[in-house]
Amino acid sequence: MIAEEFVEGRPLAIEVFMRDGRAVLTCIKDKEFVNGGFVVRRLRTTQLPLATRNQLEATVERLCRALGIVDGPANFDAVLGADGKERVIEANTRLGGDGVPRLLAAAYGVDVVRALIGLALGERAGGHLVPTRAAHAALELIGSPLAVEGELIAWEGAAEARSIPGITDVELYAEPGDRVRPHDQSGHKIGLLVAAGQSPADASSALDAAGALIRPIVRPIKGAK
């Protein structure tokens, strides 16, 4: 038997990197979804009252210690309710997926992948997690525009998107000729954009501008569902 409850509120994703039982890096992100569903389309660093941010960080630190994560990364999905309380709905003992390390690099200048590799090699997590900038960042996942399987014919606007001020990363996972699926799960993304700015709005504006330029041309596959 599986019992579920729908939790209303502000959906958040929280990244943390622990050292000696304390969070040395925390990033709280707002989430937007594809077509109102549950597949993430965009992530962006949040602006929250300091007390709320401290509350969330204390919660994920406590959860990490309870799970035995004293050194290394973890990420959590949570919902911040109108009552100011957070409900954690998912926990993962790994780096965030969907290009999150690139978002962290754009916002803070940190390299969490290098820090994790170093930890696996016996190094103490340190220098690669020290922020060298204090920006905001946003990430958009690119999916097929079709609701059926198709073949990628070409990418349009990629070079122009890279030239937009604030854009830090443009990654295209699919190449012309590849079979692509509808963007109804995370694994079906075919690219991503990352932007940085002085505020969440600045980063989102850069993504909007780049997203308006870059376009995957996809041809439906005959008989595909």
Short mmCIF file of N, CA and C in Angstrom, two decimals, residues 30-125:
data_model
loop_
_atom_site.label_atom_id
_atom_site.label_comp_id
_atom_site.label_asym_id
_atom_site.label_seq_id
_atom_site.Cartn_x
_atom_site.Cartn_y
_atom_site.Cartn_z
N ASP A 30 14.54 27.80 -6.68
CA ASP A 30 13.15 27.66 -7.09
C ASP A 30 13.08 26.75 -8.30
N LYS A 31 11.93 26.06 -8.43
CA LYS A 31 11.74 25.13 -9.54
C LYS A 31 10.51 25.52 -10.36
N GLU A 32 10.63 25.42 -11.67
CA GLU A 32 9.49 25.53 -12.58
C GLU A 32 9.41 24.23 -13.37
N PHE A 33 8.20 23.87 -13.79
CA PHE A 33 7.99 22.56 -14.40
C PHE A 33 7.48 22.67 -15.83
N VAL A 34 7.66 21.58 -16.58
CA VAL A 34 7.20 21.52 -17.96
C VAL A 34 5.68 21.36 -17.98
N ASN A 35 5.00 22.31 -18.61
CA ASN A 35 3.54 22.22 -18.83
C ASN A 35 2.77 21.92 -17.54
N GLY A 36 3.22 22.51 -16.43
CA GLY A 36 2.49 22.34 -15.19
C GLY A 36 2.57 20.94 -14.60
N GLY A 37 3.48 20.11 -15.10
CA GLY A 37 3.61 18.74 -14.59
C GLY A 37 4.65 18.64 -13.48
N PHE A 38 5.43 17.57 -13.52
CA PHE A 38 6.42 17.33 -12.47
C PHE A 38 7.83 17.15 -13.02
N VAL A 39 8.03 17.47 -14.30
CA VAL A 39 9.36 17.43 -14.90
C VAL A 39 9.94 18.83 -14.84
N VAL A 40 11.13 18.97 -14.25
CA VAL A 40 11.73 20.29 -14.07
C VAL A 40 12.11 20.90 -15.42
N ARG A 41 11.71 22.15 -15.62
CA ARG A 41 12.08 22.89 -16.82
C ARG A 41 13.14 23.93 -16.51
N ARG A 42 13.01 24.60 -15.34
CA ARG A 42 13.93 25.68 -15.00
C ARG A 42 14.22 25.66 -13.49
N LEU A 43 15.46 25.95 -13.15
CA LEU A 43 15.90 26.13 -11.77
C LEU A 43 16.55 27.50 -11.66
N ARG A 44 16.35 28.18 -10.54
CA ARG A 44 17.03 29.46 -10.33
C ARG A 44 17.27 29.66 -8.85
N THR A 45 18.37 30.30 -8.51
CA THR A 45 18.68 30.58 -7.12
C THR A 45 17.61 31.50 -6.54
N THR A 46 17.29 31.28 -5.29
CA THR A 46 16.17 31.98 -4.65
C THR A 46 16.63 33.27 -3.97
N GLN A 47 15.64 34.11 -3.71
CA GLN A 47 15.80 35.21 -2.77
C GLN A 47 14.82 34.96 -1.64
N LEU A 48 15.34 34.65 -0.46
CA LEU A 48 14.53 34.32 0.70
C LEU A 48 14.96 35.15 1.90
N PRO A 49 14.06 35.41 2.84
CA PRO A 49 14.48 36.06 4.08
C PRO A 49 15.57 35.23 4.75
N LEU A 50 16.51 35.92 5.40
CA LEU A 50 17.64 35.21 6.02
C LEU A 50 17.16 34.15 7.01
N ALA A 51 16.13 34.47 7.78
CA ALA A 51 15.64 33.51 8.77
C ALA A 51 15.12 32.24 8.09
N THR A 52 14.44 32.40 6.95
CA THR A 52 13.93 31.23 6.23
C THR A 52 15.07 30.41 5.65
N ARG A 53 16.05 31.11 5.09
CA ARG A 53 17.22 30.40 4.54
C ARG A 53 17.95 29.62 5.64
N ASN A 54 18.15 30.25 6.79
CA ASN A 54 18.83 29.57 7.91
C ASN A 54 18.02 28.36 8.37
N GLN A 55 16.71 28.50 8.38
CA GLN A 55 15.83 27.40 8.78
C GLN A 55 15.98 26.22 7.83
N LEU A 56 15.98 26.50 6.54
CA LEU A 56 16.12 25.43 5.55
C LEU A 56 17.49 24.77 5.63
N GLU A 57 18.53 25.56 5.80
CA GLU A 57 19.87 24.99 5.91
C GLU A 57 19.99 24.11 7.15
N ALA A 58 19.40 24.56 8.25
CA ALA A 58 19.44 23.75 9.48
C ALA A 58 18.71 22.43 9.28
N THR A 59 17.62 22.45 8.54
CA THR A 59 16.85 21.22 8.29
C THR A 59 17.67 20.23 7.48
N VAL A 60 18.30 20.69 6.38
CA VAL A 60 19.04 19.74 5.55
C VAL A 60 20.32 19.27 6.26
N GLU A 61 20.93 20.13 7.06
CA GLU A 61 22.08 19.66 7.86
C GLU A 61 21.66 18.54 8.80
N ARG A 62 20.53 18.74 9.47
CA ARG A 62 20.05 17.74 10.43
C ARG A 62 19.71 16.44 9.71
N LEU A 63 19.09 16.54 8.53
CA LEU A 63 18.77 15.34 7.77
C LEU A 63 20.03 14.62 7.32
N CYS A 64 21.03 15.38 6.87
CA CYS A 64 22.28 14.75 6.44
C CYS A 64 22.93 13.98 7.58
N ARG A 65 22.98 14.59 8.75
CA ARG A 65 23.58 13.89 9.89
C ARG A 65 22.78 12.64 10.25
N ALA A 66 21.44 12.74 10.18
CA ALA A 66 20.60 11.59 10.49
C ALA A 66 20.82 10.45 9.49
N LEU A 67 21.13 10.82 8.24
CA LEU A 67 21.38 9.82 7.19
C LEU A 67 22.84 9.36 7.15
N GLY A 68 23.66 9.93 8.01
CA GLY A 68 25.07 9.55 8.05
C GLY A 68 25.92 10.23 7.00
N ILE A 69 25.42 11.33 6.43
CA ILE A 69 26.19 12.07 5.43
C ILE A 69 26.94 13.18 6.16
N VAL A 70 28.17 12.91 6.55
CA VAL A 70 28.96 13.93 7.26
C VAL A 70 29.97 14.60 6.34
N ASP A 71 30.32 13.93 5.25
CA ASP A 71 31.23 14.50 4.26
C ASP A 71 30.70 14.16 2.88
N GLY A 72 30.46 15.20 2.07
CA GLY A 72 30.02 14.96 0.71
C GLY A 72 28.71 15.64 0.40
N PRO A 73 28.19 15.41 -0.81
CA PRO A 73 27.01 16.13 -1.29
C PRO A 73 25.71 15.42 -0.98
N ALA A 74 24.64 16.20 -0.98
CA ALA A 74 23.28 15.68 -0.92
C ALA A 74 22.38 16.72 -1.54
N ASN A 75 21.23 16.30 -2.00
CA ASN A 75 20.25 17.27 -2.50
C ASN A 75 18.86 16.83 -2.10
N PHE A 76 18.02 17.82 -1.89
CA PHE A 76 16.68 17.59 -1.36
C PHE A 76 15.66 18.38 -2.17
N ASP A 77 14.49 17.79 -2.36
CA ASP A 77 13.33 18.52 -2.86
C ASP A 77 12.45 18.83 -1.66
N ALA A 78 11.96 20.06 -1.61
CA ALA A 78 11.12 20.46 -0.48
C ALA A 78 10.04 21.40 -0.98
N VAL A 79 9.01 21.54 -0.16
CA VAL A 79 7.93 22.49 -0.44
C VAL A 79 7.84 23.42 0.76
N LEU A 80 7.94 24.72 0.49
CA LEU A 80 7.82 25.73 1.54
C LEU A 80 6.38 26.20 1.57
N GLY A 81 5.67 25.88 2.65
CA GLY A 81 4.26 26.18 2.74
C GLY A 81 3.98 27.63 3.09
N ALA A 82 2.73 28.03 2.95
CA ALA A 82 2.32 29.38 3.31
C ALA A 82 2.48 29.64 4.79
N ASP A 83 2.54 28.55 5.59
CA ASP A 83 2.74 28.69 7.03
C ASP A 83 4.21 28.87 7.41
N GLY A 84 5.09 28.91 6.39
CA GLY A 84 6.52 29.10 6.64
C GLY A 84 7.26 27.83 6.99
N LYS A 85 6.58 26.69 7.00
CA LYS A 85 7.23 25.42 7.32
C LYS A 85 7.60 24.69 6.04
N GLU A 86 8.73 24.01 6.09
CA GLU A 86 9.18 23.24 4.94
C GLU A 86 8.81 21.77 5.10
N ARG A 87 8.43 21.16 4.00
CA ARG A 87 8.18 19.72 3.97
C ARG A 87 9.14 19.10 2.97
N VAL A 88 10.06 18.29 3.43
CA VAL A 88 11.03 17.64 2.55
C VAL A 88 10.35 16.42 1.93
N ILE A 89 10.36 16.34 0.60
CA ILE A 89 9.65 15.26 -0.08
C ILE A 89 10.58 14.31 -0.83
N GLU A 90 11.87 14.64 -0.91
CA GLU A 90 12.82 13.72 -1.56
C GLU A 90 14.23 14.03 -1.06
N ALA A 91 15.02 12.99 -0.90
CA ALA A 91 16.42 13.15 -0.47
C ALA A 91 17.30 12.25 -1.32
N ASN A 92 18.46 12.79 -1.76
CA ASN A 92 19.41 12.03 -2.58
C ASN A 92 20.81 12.27 -2.06
N THR A 93 21.57 11.20 -1.91
CA THR A 93 22.96 11.32 -1.43
C THR A 93 23.90 11.39 -2.63
N ARG A 94 23.79 12.49 -3.36
CA ARG A 94 24.62 12.68 -4.57
C ARG A 94 24.58 14.15 -4.95
N LEU A 95 25.39 14.51 -5.95
CA LEU A 95 25.28 15.83 -6.54
C LEU A 95 23.95 15.97 -7.26
N GLY A 96 23.46 17.19 -7.34
CA GLY A 96 22.24 17.44 -8.10
C GLY A 96 22.44 17.15 -9.57
N GLY A 97 21.42 16.64 -10.22
CA GLY A 97 21.49 16.36 -11.65
C GLY A 97 21.00 17.55 -12.48
N ASP A 98 20.72 17.27 -13.74
CA ASP A 98 20.17 18.28 -14.64
C ASP A 98 21.06 19.52 -14.76
N GLY A 99 22.38 19.34 -14.70
CA GLY A 99 23.28 20.48 -14.89
C GLY A 99 23.46 21.36 -13.68
N VAL A 100 23.01 20.93 -12.50
CA VAL A 100 23.13 21.75 -11.30
C VAL A 100 24.58 22.16 -10.99
N PRO A 101 25.58 21.29 -11.16
CA PRO A 101 26.96 21.75 -10.93
C PRO A 101 27.34 22.97 -11.75
N ARG A 102 26.80 23.09 -12.96
CA ARG A 102 27.10 24.27 -13.79
C ARG A 102 26.39 25.51 -13.24
N LEU A 103 25.19 25.32 -12.71
CA LEU A 103 24.50 26.44 -12.07
C LEU A 103 25.28 26.93 -10.85
N LEU A 104 25.78 26.00 -10.05
CA LEU A 104 26.57 26.38 -8.86
C LEU A 104 27.85 27.10 -9.26
N ALA A 105 28.48 26.65 -10.34
CA ALA A 105 29.70 27.31 -10.82
C ALA A 105 29.38 28.72 -11.29
N ALA A 106 28.26 28.90 -11.98
CA ALA A 106 27.89 30.22 -12.49
C ALA A 106 27.56 31.18 -11.36
N ALA A 107 26.90 30.67 -10.31
CA ALA A 107 26.48 31.54 -9.20
C ALA A 107 27.62 31.84 -8.24
N TYR A 108 28.41 30.82 -7.91
CA TYR A 108 29.38 30.97 -6.82
C TYR A 108 30.83 30.76 -7.22
N GLY A 109 31.06 30.27 -8.43
CA GLY A 109 32.44 30.00 -8.84
C GLY A 109 33.03 28.77 -8.19
N VAL A 110 32.20 27.85 -7.73
CA VAL A 110 32.68 26.63 -7.08
C VAL A 110 32.67 25.47 -8.07
N ASP A 111 33.39 24.42 -7.74
CA ASP A 111 33.47 23.23 -8.59
C ASP A 111 33.13 22.01 -7.72
N VAL A 112 31.85 21.69 -7.62
CA VAL A 112 31.43 20.60 -6.75
C VAL A 112 31.83 19.24 -7.31
N VAL A 113 31.95 19.13 -8.64
CA VAL A 113 32.39 17.87 -9.23
C VAL A 113 33.84 17.59 -8.83
N ARG A 114 34.68 18.61 -8.93
CA ARG A 114 36.09 18.45 -8.52
C ARG A 114 36.18 18.15 -7.03
N ALA A 115 35.35 18.80 -6.23
CA ALA A 115 35.37 18.55 -4.78
C ALA A 115 34.98 17.11 -4.47
N LEU A 116 33.99 16.59 -5.18
CA LEU A 116 33.56 15.21 -4.93
C LEU A 116 34.62 14.21 -5.38
N ILE A 117 35.25 14.47 -6.54
CA ILE A 117 36.32 13.58 -7.00
C ILE A 117 37.46 13.58 -5.98
N GLY A 118 37.80 14.78 -5.49
CA GLY A 118 38.85 14.87 -4.49
C GLY A 118 38.51 14.09 -3.23
N LEU A 119 37.24 14.18 -2.82
CA LEU A 119 36.81 13.46 -1.62
C LEU A 119 36.96 11.95 -1.82
N ALA A 120 36.60 11.48 -3.03
CA ALA A 120 36.74 10.05 -3.34
C ALA A 120 38.20 9.60 -3.33
N LEU A 121 39.11 10.54 -3.61
CA LEU A 121 40.54 10.23 -3.63
C LEU A 121 41.20 10.46 -2.27
N GLY A 122 40.39 10.76 -1.27
CA GLY A 122 40.92 10.91 0.08
C GLY A 122 41.27 12.32 0.49
N GLU A 123 40.95 13.31 -0.37
CA GLU A 123 41.23 14.70 -0.03
C GLU A 123 40.13 15.24 0.88
N ARG A 124 40.46 16.24 1.67
CA ARG A 124 39.47 16.91 2.49
C ARG A 124 38.77 17.97 1.64
N ALA A 125 37.42 17.95 1.65
CA ALA A 125 36.65 18.92 0.88
C ALA A 125 36.99 20.32 1.35
#
